[in-house]
Amino acid sequence: MGQLEFTEFYRADRDRCLRAVLTGVGDRQLAEDLVAEAFTRAWMSWHKVRRHPAPRAWIVRTALNLRVSWWRRRRREVELDDGHEAADPGGDPGLVAGLDPALLHLLRRLPQRQRR
């Protein structure tokens, strides 16, 4: 019963959820990816989601939350300019070109999660 019920829910509400998320993010490909991930999570927790007062709203909110989480992770990443190499091929492969060795030493002392 659960799989059939989920399949019907997916077919009936996928496009509406996609339109709602597309309105929020403005990029069709990204909206499709977010909605697909939200439906995947809904399937994995369908026993809870199907009892939600508004499962379609759950999908949209989950998709938009995924977008915020992605943006937060991306914001913390450090991007290198195209002209810089990530590693110094002639020296220690762990060294980043142009990075002060004292700073690198301090960064290596941080816990792995903070370094990421």
mmCIF file of C-alpha atoms in Angstrom:
data_model
loop_
_atom_site.group_PDB
_atom_site.id
_atom_site.type_symbol
_atom_site.label_atom_id
_atom_site.label_comp_id
_atom_site.label_asym_id
_atom_site.label_seq_id
_atom_site.Cartn_x
_atom_site.Cartn_y
_atom_site.Cartn_z
ATOM 1 C CA MET A 1 0.000 0.000 0.000
ATOM 2 C CA GLY A 2 2.789 2.464 0.869
ATOM 3 C CA GLN A 3 4.549 2.273 -2.493
ATOM 4 C CA LEU A 4 1.337 2.683 -4.486
ATOM 5 C CA GLU A 5 0.241 5.564 -2.279
ATOM 6 C CA PHE A 6 3.611 7.290 -2.685
ATOM 7 C CA THR A 7 3.589 6.731 -6.458
ATOM 8 C CA GLU A 8 0.153 8.343 -6.709
ATOM 9 C CA PHE A 9 1.288 11.243 -4.540
ATOM 10 C CA TYR A 10 4.406 11.718 -6.684
ATOM 11 C CA ARG A 11 2.476 11.675 -9.960
ATOM 12 C CA ALA A 12 -0.218 14.023 -8.675
ATOM 13 C CA ASP A 13 2.021 16.585 -6.969
ATOM 14 C CA ARG A 14 5.454 16.534 -8.619
ATOM 15 C CA ASP A 15 4.716 19.309 -11.118
ATOM 16 C CA ARG A 16 3.076 21.569 -8.543
ATOM 17 C CA CYS A 17 6.020 21.112 -6.192
ATOM 18 C CA LEU A 18 8.437 21.791 -9.044
ATOM 19 C CA ARG A 19 6.655 25.035 -9.954
ATOM 20 C CA ALA A 20 6.699 26.198 -6.346
ATOM 21 C CA VAL A 21 10.411 25.453 -5.919
ATOM 22 C CA LEU A 22 11.220 26.961 -9.324
ATOM 23 C CA THR A 23 9.562 30.170 -8.196
ATOM 24 C CA GLY A 24 11.823 30.181 -5.151
ATOM 25 C CA VAL A 25 15.148 29.361 -6.833
ATOM 26 C CA GLY A 26 14.735 30.664 -10.393
ATOM 27 C CA ASP A 27 16.751 27.855 -12.049
ATOM 28 C CA ARG A 28 14.826 24.952 -13.597
ATOM 29 C CA GLN A 29 17.633 22.387 -13.405
ATOM 30 C CA LEU A 30 18.358 23.239 -9.781
ATOM 31 C CA ALA A 31 14.645 23.132 -8.933
ATOM 32 C CA GLU A 32 14.326 19.692 -10.545
ATOM 33 C CA ASP A 33 17.314 18.412 -8.568
ATOM 34 C CA LEU A 34 15.979 19.816 -5.303
ATOM 35 C CA VAL A 35 12.495 18.397 -5.844
ATOM 36 C CA ALA A 36 13.928 15.001 -6.782
ATOM 37 C CA GLU A 37 15.983 14.961 -3.586
ATOM 38 C CA ALA A 38 12.971 16.066 -1.523
ATOM 39 C CA PHE A 39 10.821 13.285 -3.002
ATOM 40 C CA THR A 40 13.627 10.797 -2.301
ATOM 41 C CA ARG A 41 13.659 11.886 1.319
ATOM 42 C CA ALA A 42 9.872 11.704 1.430
ATOM 43 C CA TRP A 43 9.981 8.139 0.118
ATOM 44 C CA MET A 44 12.538 7.186 2.758
ATOM 45 C CA SER A 45 10.298 8.615 5.489
ATOM 46 C CA TRP A 46 6.950 8.020 3.826
ATOM 47 C CA HIS A 47 5.433 6.519 6.969
ATOM 48 C CA LYS A 48 5.840 9.977 8.590
ATOM 49 C CA VAL A 49 5.356 12.214 5.561
ATOM 50 C CA ARG A 50 2.046 10.653 4.537
ATOM 51 C CA ARG A 51 0.618 11.597 7.960
ATOM 52 C CA HIS A 52 1.830 15.195 7.587
ATOM 53 C CA PRO A 53 -1.110 17.621 7.298
ATOM 54 C CA ALA A 54 0.302 18.926 3.996
ATOM 55 C CA PRO A 55 2.723 16.473 2.318
ATOM 56 C CA ARG A 56 3.101 18.711 -0.749
ATOM 57 C CA ALA A 57 4.163 21.603 1.478
ATOM 58 C CA TRP A 58 6.602 19.212 3.190
ATOM 59 C CA ILE A 59 8.204 18.489 -0.200
ATOM 60 C CA VAL A 60 8.496 22.169 -1.122
ATOM 61 C CA ARG A 61 9.875 23.157 2.283
ATOM 62 C CA THR A 62 12.382 20.290 2.214
ATOM 63 C CA ALA A 63 13.543 21.269 -1.283
ATOM 64 C CA LEU A 64 13.988 24.907 -0.277
ATOM 65 C CA ASN A 65 15.814 23.876 2.894
ATOM 66 C CA LEU A 66 18.156 21.760 0.770
ATOM 67 C CA ARG A 67 18.901 24.849 -1.303
ATOM 68 C CA VAL A 68 19.739 26.876 1.799
ATOM 69 C CA SER A 69 21.974 24.090 3.118
ATOM 70 C CA TRP A 70 23.780 23.867 -0.215
ATOM 71 C CA TRP A 71 24.257 27.634 -0.290
ATOM 72 C CA ARG A 72 25.662 27.673 3.252
ATOM 73 C CA ARG A 73 28.180 24.921 2.448
ATOM 74 C CA ARG A 74 29.158 26.614 -0.793
ATOM 75 C CA ARG A 75 29.595 29.974 0.914
ATOM 76 C CA ARG A 76 32.266 28.483 3.194
ATOM 77 C CA GLU A 77 34.290 27.031 0.333
ATOM 78 C CA VAL A 78 37.383 28.903 -0.736
ATOM 79 C CA GLU A 79 37.654 29.335 -4.469
ATOM 80 C CA LEU A 80 41.058 29.668 -6.134
ATOM 81 C CA ASP A 81 41.582 31.973 -9.081
ATOM 82 C CA ASP A 82 42.099 30.235 -12.415
ATOM 83 C CA GLY A 83 45.772 31.224 -12.425
ATOM 84 C CA HIS A 84 46.604 29.431 -9.147
ATOM 85 C CA GLU A 85 47.465 25.796 -8.687
ATOM 86 C CA ALA A 86 46.083 24.012 -5.666
ATOM 87 C CA ALA A 87 49.269 22.131 -4.869
ATOM 88 C CA ASP A 88 52.963 22.903 -5.204
ATOM 89 C CA PRO A 89 54.182 20.079 -7.468
ATOM 90 C CA GLY A 90 57.852 20.568 -6.565
ATOM 91 C CA GLY A 91 57.450 20.424 -2.798
ATOM 92 C CA ASP A 92 55.150 19.044 -0.171
ATOM 93 C CA PRO A 93 51.925 17.945 -1.934
ATOM 94 C CA GLY A 94 49.979 19.199 1.087
ATOM 95 C CA LEU A 95 51.151 22.774 0.572
ATOM 96 C CA VAL A 96 48.895 25.201 -1.192
ATOM 97 C CA ALA A 97 50.699 27.531 -3.575
ATOM 98 C CA GLY A 98 51.089 31.015 -2.182
ATOM 99 C CA LEU A 99 49.945 30.111 1.339
ATOM 100 C CA ASP A 100 52.079 31.332 4.214
ATOM 101 C CA PRO A 101 53.744 28.291 5.871
ATOM 102 C CA ALA A 102 52.958 29.627 9.361
ATOM 103 C CA LEU A 103 49.287 29.949 8.433
ATOM 104 C CA LEU A 104 49.316 26.459 6.938
ATOM 105 C CA HIS A 105 50.791 25.129 10.196
ATOM 106 C CA LEU A 106 47.987 26.774 12.186
ATOM 107 C CA LEU A 107 45.330 25.486 9.816
ATOM 108 C CA ARG A 108 46.629 21.928 10.189
ATOM 109 C CA ARG A 109 46.152 22.194 13.957
ATOM 110 C CA LEU A 110 42.394 22.769 13.525
ATOM 111 C CA PRO A 111 40.026 19.794 13.740
ATOM 112 C CA GLN A 112 39.304 18.279 10.336
ATOM 113 C CA ARG A 113 35.720 19.589 10.187
ATOM 114 C CA GLN A 114 36.874 23.168 10.772
ATOM 115 C CA ARG A 115 39.594 22.783 8.127
ATOM 116 C CA ARG A 116 37.004 21.757 5.553
#
